[in-house]
Short mmCIF file of C-alpha atoms and ligand atoms in Angstrom, two decimals:
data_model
loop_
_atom_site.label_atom_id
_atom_site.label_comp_id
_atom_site.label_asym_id
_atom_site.label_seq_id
_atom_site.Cartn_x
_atom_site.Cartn_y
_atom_site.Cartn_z
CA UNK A 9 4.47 -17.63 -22.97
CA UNK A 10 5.24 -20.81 -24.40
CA UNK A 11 6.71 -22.09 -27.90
CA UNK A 12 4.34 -20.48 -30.63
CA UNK A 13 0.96 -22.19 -30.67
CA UNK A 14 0.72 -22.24 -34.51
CA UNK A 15 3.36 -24.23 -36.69
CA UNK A 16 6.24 -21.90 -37.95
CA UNK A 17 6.71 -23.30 -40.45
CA UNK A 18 3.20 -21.80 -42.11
CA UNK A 19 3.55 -18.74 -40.68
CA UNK A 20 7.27 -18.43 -42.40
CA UNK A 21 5.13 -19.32 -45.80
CA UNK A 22 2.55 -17.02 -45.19
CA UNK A 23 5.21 -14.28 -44.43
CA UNK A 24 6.73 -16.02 -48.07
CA UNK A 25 3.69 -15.88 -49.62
CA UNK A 26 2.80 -11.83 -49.31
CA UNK A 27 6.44 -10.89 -50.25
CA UNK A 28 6.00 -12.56 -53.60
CA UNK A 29 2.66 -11.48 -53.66
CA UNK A 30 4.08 -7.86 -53.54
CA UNK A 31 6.72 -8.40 -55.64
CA UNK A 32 4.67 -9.42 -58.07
CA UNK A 33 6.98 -13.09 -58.23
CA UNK A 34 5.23 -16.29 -59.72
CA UNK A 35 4.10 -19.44 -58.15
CA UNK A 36 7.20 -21.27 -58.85
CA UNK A 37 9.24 -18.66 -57.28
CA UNK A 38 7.54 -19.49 -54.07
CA UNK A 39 7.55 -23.16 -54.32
CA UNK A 40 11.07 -23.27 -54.72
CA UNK A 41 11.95 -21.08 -51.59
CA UNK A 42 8.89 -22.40 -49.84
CA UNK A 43 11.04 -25.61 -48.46
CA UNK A 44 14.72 -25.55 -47.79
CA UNK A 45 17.74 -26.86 -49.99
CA UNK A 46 18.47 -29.79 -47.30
CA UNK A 47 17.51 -30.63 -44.21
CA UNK A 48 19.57 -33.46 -42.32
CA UNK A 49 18.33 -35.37 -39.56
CA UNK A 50 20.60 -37.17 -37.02
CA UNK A 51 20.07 -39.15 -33.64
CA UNK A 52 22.43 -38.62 -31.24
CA UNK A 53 23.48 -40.70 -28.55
CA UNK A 54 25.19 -39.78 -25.67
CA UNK A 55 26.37 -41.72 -22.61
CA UNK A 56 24.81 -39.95 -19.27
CA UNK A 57 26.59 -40.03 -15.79
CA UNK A 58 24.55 -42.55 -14.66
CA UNK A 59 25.64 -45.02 -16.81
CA UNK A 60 22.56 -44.77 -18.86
CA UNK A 61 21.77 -43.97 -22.76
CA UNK A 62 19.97 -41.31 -24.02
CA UNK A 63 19.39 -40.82 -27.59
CA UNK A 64 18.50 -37.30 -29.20
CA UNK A 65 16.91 -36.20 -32.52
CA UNK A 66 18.64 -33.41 -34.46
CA UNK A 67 18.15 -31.58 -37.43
CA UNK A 68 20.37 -28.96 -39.49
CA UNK A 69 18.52 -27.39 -42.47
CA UNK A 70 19.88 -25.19 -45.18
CA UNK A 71 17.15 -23.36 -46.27
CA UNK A 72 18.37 -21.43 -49.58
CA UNK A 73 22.26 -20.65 -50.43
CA UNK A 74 21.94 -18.26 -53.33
CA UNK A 75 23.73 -15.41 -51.82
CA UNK A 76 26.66 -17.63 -50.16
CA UNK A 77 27.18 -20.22 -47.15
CA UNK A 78 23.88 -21.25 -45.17
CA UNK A 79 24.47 -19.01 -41.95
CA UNK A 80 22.07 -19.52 -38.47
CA UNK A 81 22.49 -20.73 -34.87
CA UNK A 82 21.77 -23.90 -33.00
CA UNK A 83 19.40 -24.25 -30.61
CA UNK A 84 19.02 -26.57 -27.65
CA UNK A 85 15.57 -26.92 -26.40
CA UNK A 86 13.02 -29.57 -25.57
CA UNK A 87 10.10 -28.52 -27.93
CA UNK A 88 12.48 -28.21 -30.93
CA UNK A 89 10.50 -29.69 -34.69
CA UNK A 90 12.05 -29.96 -37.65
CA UNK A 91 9.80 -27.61 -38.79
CA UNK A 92 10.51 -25.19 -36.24
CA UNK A 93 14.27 -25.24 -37.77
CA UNK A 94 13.22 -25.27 -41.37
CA UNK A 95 11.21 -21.77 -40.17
CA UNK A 96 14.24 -20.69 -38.72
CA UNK A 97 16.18 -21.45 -41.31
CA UNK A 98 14.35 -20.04 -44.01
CA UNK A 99 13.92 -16.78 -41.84
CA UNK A 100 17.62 -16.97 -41.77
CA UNK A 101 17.89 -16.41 -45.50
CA UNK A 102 15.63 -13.25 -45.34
CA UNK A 103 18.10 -11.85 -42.63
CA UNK A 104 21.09 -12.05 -44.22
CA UNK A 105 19.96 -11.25 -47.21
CA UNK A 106 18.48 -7.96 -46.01
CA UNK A 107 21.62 -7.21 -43.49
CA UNK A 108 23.48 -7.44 -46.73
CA UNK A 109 25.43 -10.09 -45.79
CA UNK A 110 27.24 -12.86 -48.35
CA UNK A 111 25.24 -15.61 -46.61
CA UNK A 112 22.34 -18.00 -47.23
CA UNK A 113 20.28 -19.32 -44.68
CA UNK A 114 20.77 -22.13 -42.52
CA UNK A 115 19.46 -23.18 -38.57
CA UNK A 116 19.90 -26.54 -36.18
CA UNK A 117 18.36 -27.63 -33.50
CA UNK A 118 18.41 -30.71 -30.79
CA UNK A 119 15.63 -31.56 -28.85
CA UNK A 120 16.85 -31.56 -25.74
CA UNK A 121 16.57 -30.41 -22.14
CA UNK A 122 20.67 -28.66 -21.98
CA UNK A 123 19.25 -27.15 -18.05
CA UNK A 124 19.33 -30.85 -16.63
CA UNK A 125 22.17 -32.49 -18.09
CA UNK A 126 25.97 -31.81 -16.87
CA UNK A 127 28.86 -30.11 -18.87
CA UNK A 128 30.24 -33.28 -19.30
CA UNK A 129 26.92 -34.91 -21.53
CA UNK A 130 26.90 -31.48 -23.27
CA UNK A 131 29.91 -31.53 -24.22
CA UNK A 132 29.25 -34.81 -25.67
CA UNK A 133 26.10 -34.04 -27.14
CA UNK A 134 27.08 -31.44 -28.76
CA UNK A 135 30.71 -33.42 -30.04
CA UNK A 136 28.50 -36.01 -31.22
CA UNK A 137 25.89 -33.48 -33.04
CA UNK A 138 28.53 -31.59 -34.63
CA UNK A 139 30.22 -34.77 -35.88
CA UNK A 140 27.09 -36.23 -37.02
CA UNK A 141 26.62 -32.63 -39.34
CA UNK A 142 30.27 -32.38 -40.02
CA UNK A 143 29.79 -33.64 -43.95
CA UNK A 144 27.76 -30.43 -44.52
CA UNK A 145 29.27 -27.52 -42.75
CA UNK A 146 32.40 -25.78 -43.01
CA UNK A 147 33.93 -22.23 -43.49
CA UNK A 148 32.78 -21.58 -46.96
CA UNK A 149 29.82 -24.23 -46.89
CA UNK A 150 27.63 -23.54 -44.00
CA UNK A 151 28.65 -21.86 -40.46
CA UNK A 152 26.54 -22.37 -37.21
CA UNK A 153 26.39 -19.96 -34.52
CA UNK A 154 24.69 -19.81 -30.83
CA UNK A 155 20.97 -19.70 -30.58
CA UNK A 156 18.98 -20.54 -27.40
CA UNK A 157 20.83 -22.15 -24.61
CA UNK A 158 23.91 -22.66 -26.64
CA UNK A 159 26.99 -20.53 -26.16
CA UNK A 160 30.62 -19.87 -26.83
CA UNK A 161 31.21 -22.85 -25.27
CA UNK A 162 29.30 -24.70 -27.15
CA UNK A 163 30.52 -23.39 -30.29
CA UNK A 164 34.32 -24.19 -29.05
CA UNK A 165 33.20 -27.81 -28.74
CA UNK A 166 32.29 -27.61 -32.57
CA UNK A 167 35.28 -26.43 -33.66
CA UNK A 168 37.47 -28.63 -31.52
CA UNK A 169 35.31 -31.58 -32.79
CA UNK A 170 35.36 -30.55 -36.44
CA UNK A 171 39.14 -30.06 -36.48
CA UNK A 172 39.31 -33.75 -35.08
CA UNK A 173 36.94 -34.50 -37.85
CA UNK A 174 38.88 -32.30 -40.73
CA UNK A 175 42.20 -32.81 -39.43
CA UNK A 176 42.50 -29.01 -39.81
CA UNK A 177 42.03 -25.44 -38.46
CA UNK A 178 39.27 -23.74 -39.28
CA UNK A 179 38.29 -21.60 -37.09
CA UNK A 180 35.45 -19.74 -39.10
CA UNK A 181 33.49 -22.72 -39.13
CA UNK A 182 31.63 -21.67 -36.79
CA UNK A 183 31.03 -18.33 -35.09
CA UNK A 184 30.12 -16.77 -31.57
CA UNK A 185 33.30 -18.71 -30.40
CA UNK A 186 34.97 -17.19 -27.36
CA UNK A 187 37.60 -14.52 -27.88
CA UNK A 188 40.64 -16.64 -27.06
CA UNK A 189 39.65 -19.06 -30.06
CA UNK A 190 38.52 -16.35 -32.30
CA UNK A 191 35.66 -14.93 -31.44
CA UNK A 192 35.31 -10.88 -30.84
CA UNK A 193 34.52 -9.13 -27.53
CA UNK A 194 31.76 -6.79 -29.33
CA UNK A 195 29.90 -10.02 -30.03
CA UNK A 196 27.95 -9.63 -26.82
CA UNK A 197 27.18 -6.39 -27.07
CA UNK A 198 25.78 -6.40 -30.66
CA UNK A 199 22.43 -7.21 -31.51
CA UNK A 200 21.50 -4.63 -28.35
CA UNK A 201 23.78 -1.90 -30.24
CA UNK A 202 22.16 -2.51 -33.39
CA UNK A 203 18.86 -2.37 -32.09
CA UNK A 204 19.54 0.74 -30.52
CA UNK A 205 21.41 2.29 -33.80
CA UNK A 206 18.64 1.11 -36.14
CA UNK A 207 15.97 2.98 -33.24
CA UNK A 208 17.79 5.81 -33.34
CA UNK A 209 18.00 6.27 -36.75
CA UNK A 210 13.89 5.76 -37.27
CA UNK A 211 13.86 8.32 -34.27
CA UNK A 212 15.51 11.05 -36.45
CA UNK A 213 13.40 10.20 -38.92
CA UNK A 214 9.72 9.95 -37.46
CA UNK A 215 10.56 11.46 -34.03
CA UNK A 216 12.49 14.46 -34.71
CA UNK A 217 15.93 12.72 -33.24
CA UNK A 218 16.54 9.95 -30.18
CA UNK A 219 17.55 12.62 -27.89
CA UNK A 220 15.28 12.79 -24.71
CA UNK A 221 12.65 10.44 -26.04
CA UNK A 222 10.90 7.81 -23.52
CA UNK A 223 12.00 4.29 -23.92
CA UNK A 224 10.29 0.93 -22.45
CA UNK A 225 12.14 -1.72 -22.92
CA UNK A 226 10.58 -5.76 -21.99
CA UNK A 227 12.93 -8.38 -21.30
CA UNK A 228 16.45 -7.47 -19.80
CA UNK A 229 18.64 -10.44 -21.12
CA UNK A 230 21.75 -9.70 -23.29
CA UNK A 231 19.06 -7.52 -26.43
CA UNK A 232 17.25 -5.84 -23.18
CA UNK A 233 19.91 -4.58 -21.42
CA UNK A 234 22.47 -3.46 -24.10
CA UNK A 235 19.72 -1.63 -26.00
CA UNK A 236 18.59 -0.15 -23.15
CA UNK A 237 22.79 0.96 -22.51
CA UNK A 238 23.01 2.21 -25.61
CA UNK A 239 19.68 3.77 -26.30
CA UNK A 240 20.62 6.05 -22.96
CA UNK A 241 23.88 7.02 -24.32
CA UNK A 242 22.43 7.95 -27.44
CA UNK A 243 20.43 10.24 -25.41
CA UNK A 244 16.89 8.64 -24.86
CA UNK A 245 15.20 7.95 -21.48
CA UNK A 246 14.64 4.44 -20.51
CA UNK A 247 11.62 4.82 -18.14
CA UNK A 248 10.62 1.27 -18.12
CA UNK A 249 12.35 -1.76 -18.08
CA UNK A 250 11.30 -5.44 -17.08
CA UNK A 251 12.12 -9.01 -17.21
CA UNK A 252 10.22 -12.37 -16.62
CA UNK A 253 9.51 -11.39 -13.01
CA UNK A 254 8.00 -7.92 -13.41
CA UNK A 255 8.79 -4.59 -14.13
CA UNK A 256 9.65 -0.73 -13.06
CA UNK A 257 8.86 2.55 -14.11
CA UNK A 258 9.86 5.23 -13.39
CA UNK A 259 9.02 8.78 -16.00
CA UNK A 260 12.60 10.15 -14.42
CA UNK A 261 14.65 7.79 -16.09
CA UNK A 262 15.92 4.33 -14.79
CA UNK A 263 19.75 4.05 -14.69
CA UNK A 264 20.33 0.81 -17.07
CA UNK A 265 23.60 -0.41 -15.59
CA UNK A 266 21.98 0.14 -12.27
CA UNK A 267 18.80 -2.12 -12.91
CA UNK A 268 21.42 -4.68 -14.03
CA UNK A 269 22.98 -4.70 -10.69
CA UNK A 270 19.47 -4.86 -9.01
CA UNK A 271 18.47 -8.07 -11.14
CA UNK A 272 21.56 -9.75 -10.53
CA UNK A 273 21.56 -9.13 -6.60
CA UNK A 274 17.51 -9.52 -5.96
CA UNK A 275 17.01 -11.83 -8.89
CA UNK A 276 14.29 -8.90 -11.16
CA UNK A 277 14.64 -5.25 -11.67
CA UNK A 278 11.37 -4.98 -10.73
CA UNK A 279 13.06 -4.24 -7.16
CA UNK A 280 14.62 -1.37 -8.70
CA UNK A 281 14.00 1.25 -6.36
CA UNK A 282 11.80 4.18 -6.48
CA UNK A 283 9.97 3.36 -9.60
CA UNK A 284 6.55 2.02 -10.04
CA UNK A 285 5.88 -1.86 -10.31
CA UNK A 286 4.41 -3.25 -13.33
CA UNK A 287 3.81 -6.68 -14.80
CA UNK A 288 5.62 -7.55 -17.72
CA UNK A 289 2.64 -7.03 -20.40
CA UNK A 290 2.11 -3.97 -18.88
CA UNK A 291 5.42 -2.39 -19.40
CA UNK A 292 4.32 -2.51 -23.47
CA UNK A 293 1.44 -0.38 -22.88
CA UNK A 294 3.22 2.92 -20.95
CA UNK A 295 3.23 5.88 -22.68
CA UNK A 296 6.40 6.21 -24.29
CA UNK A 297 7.88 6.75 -27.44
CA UNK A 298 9.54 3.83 -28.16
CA UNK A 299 8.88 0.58 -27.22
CA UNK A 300 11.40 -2.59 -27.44
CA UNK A 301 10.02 -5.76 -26.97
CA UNK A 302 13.29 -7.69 -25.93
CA UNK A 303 12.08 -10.91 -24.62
CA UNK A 304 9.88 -13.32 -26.38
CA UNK A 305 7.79 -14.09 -29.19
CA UNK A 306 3.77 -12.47 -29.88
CA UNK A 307 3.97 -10.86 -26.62
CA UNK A 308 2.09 -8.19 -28.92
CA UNK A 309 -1.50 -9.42 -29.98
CA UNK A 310 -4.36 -8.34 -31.07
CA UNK A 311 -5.73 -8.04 -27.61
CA UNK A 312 -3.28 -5.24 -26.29
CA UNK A 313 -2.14 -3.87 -29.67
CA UNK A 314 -5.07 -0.77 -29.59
CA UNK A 315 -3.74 -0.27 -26.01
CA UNK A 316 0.25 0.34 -27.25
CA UNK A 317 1.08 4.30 -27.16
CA UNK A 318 4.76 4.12 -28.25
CA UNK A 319 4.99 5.71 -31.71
CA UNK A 320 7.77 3.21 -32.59
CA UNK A 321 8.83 -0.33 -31.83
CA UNK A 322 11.91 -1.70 -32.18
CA UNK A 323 11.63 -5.48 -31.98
CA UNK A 324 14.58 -6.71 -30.42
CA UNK A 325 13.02 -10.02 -30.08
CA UNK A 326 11.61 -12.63 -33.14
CA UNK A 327 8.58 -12.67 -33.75
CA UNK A 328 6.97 -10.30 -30.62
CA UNK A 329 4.02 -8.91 -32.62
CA UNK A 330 1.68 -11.03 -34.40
CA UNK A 331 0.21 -10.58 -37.71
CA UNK A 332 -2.91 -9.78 -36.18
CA UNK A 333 -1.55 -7.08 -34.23
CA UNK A 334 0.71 -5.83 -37.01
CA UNK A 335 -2.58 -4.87 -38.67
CA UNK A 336 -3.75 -2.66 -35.94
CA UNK A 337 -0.61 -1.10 -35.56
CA UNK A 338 -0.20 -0.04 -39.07
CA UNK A 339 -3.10 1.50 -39.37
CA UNK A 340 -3.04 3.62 -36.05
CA UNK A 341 0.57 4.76 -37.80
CA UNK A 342 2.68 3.05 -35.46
CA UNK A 343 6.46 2.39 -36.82
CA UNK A 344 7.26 -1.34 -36.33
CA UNK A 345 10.72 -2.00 -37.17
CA UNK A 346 10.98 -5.69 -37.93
CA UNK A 347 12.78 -8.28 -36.25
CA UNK A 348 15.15 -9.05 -39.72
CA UNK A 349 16.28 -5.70 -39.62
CA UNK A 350 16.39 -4.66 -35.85
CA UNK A 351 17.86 -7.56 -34.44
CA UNK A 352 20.21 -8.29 -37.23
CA UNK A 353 23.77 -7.23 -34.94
CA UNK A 354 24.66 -10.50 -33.63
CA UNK A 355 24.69 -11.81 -37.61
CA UNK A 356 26.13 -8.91 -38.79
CA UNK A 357 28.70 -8.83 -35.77
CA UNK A 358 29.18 -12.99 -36.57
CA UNK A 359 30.04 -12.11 -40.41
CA UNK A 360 32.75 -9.71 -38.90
CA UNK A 361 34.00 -12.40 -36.85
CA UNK A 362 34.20 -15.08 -40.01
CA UNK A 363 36.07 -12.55 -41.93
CA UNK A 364 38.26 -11.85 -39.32
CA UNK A 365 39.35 -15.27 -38.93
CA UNK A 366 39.63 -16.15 -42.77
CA UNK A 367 41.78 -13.19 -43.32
CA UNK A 368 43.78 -14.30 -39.90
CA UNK A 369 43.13 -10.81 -38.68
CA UNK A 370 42.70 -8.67 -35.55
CA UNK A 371 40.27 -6.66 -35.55
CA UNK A 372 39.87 -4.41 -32.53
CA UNK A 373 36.04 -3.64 -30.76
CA UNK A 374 36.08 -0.06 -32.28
CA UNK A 375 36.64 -1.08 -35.72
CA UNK A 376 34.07 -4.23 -35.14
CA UNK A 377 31.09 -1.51 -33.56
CA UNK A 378 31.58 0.77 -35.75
CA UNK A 379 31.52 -1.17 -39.40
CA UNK A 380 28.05 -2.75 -37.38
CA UNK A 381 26.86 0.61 -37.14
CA UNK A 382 27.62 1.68 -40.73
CA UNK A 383 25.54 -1.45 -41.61
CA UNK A 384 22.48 -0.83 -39.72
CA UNK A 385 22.20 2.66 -40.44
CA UNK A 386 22.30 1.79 -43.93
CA UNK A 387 19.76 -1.18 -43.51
CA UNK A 388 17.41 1.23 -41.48
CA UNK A 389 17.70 4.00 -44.06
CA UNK A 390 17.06 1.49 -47.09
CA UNK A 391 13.56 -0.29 -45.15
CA UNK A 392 12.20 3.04 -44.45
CA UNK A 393 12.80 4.24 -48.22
CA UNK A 394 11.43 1.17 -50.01
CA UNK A 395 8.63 1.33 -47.51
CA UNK A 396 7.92 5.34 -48.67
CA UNK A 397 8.77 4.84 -52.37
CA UNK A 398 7.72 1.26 -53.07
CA UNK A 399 4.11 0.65 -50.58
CA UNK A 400 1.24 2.06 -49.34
CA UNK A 401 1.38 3.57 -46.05
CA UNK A 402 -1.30 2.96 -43.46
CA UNK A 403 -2.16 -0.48 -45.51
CA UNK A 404 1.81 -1.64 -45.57
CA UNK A 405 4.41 -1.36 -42.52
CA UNK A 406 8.40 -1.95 -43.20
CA UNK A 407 8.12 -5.46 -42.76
CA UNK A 408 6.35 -5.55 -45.69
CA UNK A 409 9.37 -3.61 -47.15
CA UNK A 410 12.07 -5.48 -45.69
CA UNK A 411 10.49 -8.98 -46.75
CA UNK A 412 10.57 -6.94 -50.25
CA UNK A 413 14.03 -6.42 -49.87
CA UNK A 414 15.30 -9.79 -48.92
CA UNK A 415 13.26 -12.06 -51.12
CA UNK A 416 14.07 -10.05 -53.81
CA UNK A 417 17.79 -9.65 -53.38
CA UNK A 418 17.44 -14.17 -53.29
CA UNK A 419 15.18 -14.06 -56.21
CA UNK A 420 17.53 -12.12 -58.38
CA UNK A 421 20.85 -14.35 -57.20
CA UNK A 422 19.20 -17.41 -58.18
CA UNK A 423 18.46 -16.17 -60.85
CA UNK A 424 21.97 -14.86 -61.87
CA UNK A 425 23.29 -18.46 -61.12
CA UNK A 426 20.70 -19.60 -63.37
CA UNK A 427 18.71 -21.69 -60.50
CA UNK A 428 15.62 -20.15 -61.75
P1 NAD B 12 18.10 -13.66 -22.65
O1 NAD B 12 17.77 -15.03 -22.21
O2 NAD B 12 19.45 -13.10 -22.37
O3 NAD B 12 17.03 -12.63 -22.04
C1 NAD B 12 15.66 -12.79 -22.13
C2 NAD B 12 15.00 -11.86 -21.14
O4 NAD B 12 13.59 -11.93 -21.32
C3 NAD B 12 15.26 -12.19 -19.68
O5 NAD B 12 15.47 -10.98 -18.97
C4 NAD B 12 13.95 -12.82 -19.20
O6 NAD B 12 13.72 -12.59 -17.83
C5 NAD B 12 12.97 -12.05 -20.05
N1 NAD B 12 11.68 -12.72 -20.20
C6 NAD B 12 11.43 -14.03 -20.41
N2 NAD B 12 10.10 -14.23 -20.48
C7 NAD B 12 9.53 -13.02 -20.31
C8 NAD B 12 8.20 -12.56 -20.29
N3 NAD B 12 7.18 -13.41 -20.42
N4 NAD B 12 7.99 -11.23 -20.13
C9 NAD B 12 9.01 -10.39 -19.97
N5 NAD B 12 10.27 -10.76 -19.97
C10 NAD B 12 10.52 -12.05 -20.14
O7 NAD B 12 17.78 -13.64 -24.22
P2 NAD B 12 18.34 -12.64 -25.32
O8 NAD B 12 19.56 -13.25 -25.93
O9 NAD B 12 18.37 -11.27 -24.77
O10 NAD B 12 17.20 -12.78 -26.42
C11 NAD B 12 15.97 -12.08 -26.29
C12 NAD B 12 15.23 -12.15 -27.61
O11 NAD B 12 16.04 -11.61 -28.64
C13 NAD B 12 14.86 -13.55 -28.09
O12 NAD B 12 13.64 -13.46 -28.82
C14 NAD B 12 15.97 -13.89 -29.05
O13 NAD B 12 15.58 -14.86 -30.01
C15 NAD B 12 16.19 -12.54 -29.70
N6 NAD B 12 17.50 -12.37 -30.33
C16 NAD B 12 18.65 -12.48 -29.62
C17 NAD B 12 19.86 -12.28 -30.25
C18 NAD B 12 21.14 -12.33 -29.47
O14 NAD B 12 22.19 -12.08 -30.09
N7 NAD B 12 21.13 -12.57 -28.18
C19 NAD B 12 19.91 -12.02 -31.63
C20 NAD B 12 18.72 -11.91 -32.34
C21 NAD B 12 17.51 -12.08 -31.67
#
């Protein structure tokens, strides 16, 4: 599937729009977080191998910065709008706040193509973007990360160019850095570990525990795999895994590291062998327990949501179920736990990284994984309360309580600063 056929940025109001609705916040509550703080545009120009000029548009936006420094990745991609990173931003805001985090929210993007152009005009590109931004980040202002097709080494091209800028060190100006300039080992292992602790903590609590349940996992990238990893040492059964190409399954159990080594030597662990072939949409409707879309967004609609037998999913990915589906899904009972809180271990993990460096510290992997896990267990156990104490089941799903939780935690630090 392609970029999302509807404009974010109304579907990030929308989403807006019933959390104040159920918080029972005014009008100009949502008007003011209904746009961002700032959103800076720049062109970039960058001089290709060929001898040739190309010129890029760029945006940054800082959505809202109540709770602390505007915190979100960059993306590089050709269908990037500005109001796909004022979405992102804003959704930003609504992670951090929930992961409990001393962060606002903030996104950038470039519209670009990064697959056809050479190290050498990325590296310029991305000099030139970060120099063109440079006025409004910085380690206690606002501190970019990776997003899609940007990557430690992008992010060591930042800091390099915003020490030439700053004429200083600051290494937590940015985060997702590779470990010899900062940046912690765990990093790549974290938002499939926290998808995989915050599953196995709704496990124990609507499935009687994680161990031996049936997992079927979509999309086998860096969330994919690790949750799949994780989820088996935790106990579970991955029976189904899949990537772009296709799928396996296999009710014994597939072996995650193995189907790793299968997609890297025949290109799609659909080759993994044994199992059963299946396409990638149908992987989501096996009968498992649990059920981690890990690839891309509304891959669950309201076409194959009646069809989905898992009894929980974890959505590794943004935005894989639509609103549409949602609906169907929380009325057959099924446990969706939200993008904002499941996926939240690469921001959370990033935060560890930003204190690390402020503090000049060295923190090992152990101690990084394991205050990660503290936090999602607590974020898990605080959704699924508000959720039973605070809304309706059957009519309201944890989304519903985790929008609650992070609009509300915004609402009442503007208000303390007196913004509102
Ligand atoms: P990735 O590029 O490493 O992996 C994506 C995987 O999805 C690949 O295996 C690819 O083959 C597969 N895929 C692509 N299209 C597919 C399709 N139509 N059907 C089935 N599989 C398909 O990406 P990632 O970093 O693992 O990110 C996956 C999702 O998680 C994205 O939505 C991303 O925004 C989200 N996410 C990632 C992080 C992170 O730290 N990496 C953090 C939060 C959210």
């Amino acid at each position: 599937m392609e970029a999302r056929p509807s404009d974010p940025l109304d579907e990030a109001r929308s989403q807006l729009r019933r959390a104040i609705d159920l918080l029972g916040l005014d009008d100009s509550t949502y008007e003011v977080l209904a746009s961002p703080e700032r959103v800076l545009q720049v062109k970039v120009t960058v001089k290709m191998d060929d001898g040739s000029v190309k010129t890029f548009l760029a945006w940054r936006s800082q959505h809202n910065s109540a709770l602390g420094p505007y915190k979100g990745g960059v993306r590089y991609h050709p269908s990037v709008t500005m109001n796909e990173v004022i979405a992102l931003s804003m959704w930003m805001t609504w992670k951090n706040s929930l992961a409990g985090l001393p962060y606002g929210g903030g996104k950038g993007g470039i519209r670009v193509n990064p697959k056809v152009m050479s190290a050498r005009e990325l590296e310029q590109l991305s000099r030139k973007y970060f120099e063109a931004i440079s006025d409004i980040v910085g380690v206690d202002r606002d501190i970019p990360a990776p997003d899609v097709y940007t990557d430690p080494q992008v992010m060591a091209w930042f800091l390099d160019e915003y020490s030439k800028v700053t004429r200083g060190q600051f290494f937590g100006v940015v985060t997702g850095k590779p470990y010899e300039l900062g940046g912690l080992r765990a990093r790549v292992v974290s938002t499939g570990y926290g998808v995989a602790v915050s599953t196995r903590e709704a496990a124990k609590k609507f499935l009687g525990g994680i161990e031996g349940k049936t997992v079927a996992v979509q999309g086998y990238g860096n969330v994919g795999y690790y949750a799949a990893k994780f989820l088996r040492e935790m106990g579970a059964i991955v029976v189904a895994v899949s990537d772009s190409r296709g799928g396996v399954y296999m009710p014994e159990g597939v072996d995650p590291d193995h189907a790793l080594k299968v997609k890297r030597e025949t290109g799609t662990v659909a080759n993994y062998p044994g199992g059963k072939k299946v396409s990638t949409m149908e992987v989501l409707e096996l009968p498992v327990d649990i059920l981690v879309p890990a690839a891309i967004e509304e891959v669950i609609t309201e076409d194959n949501a009646g069809r989905i037998k898992a009894k929980i999913i974890s959505e590794g990915a943004n935005g894989p179920t639509t609103t549409k589906a949602e609906k169907i899904l929380t009325e057959k009972g099924v446990v969706v736990l939200p993008d904002i809180l499941a996926n939240a271990g690469g921001v959370i993990m990033s935060h560890i990284e930003w204190v690390n460096n402020r503090m000049g510290g060295w923190i090992t992997d152990e101690e990084a994984l394991s205050k990660l896990e503290q936090k999602m267990v607590e974020n898990t156990r605080v959704v699924i309360e508000t959720w039973e104490k605070k809304l309706e089941q059957g009519r309201n799903n944890l989304r519903d309580a985790a929008y609650m939780i992070a609009v509300e935690r915004v609402v009442k630090a503007m208000k303390l600063r007196g913004w509102i």
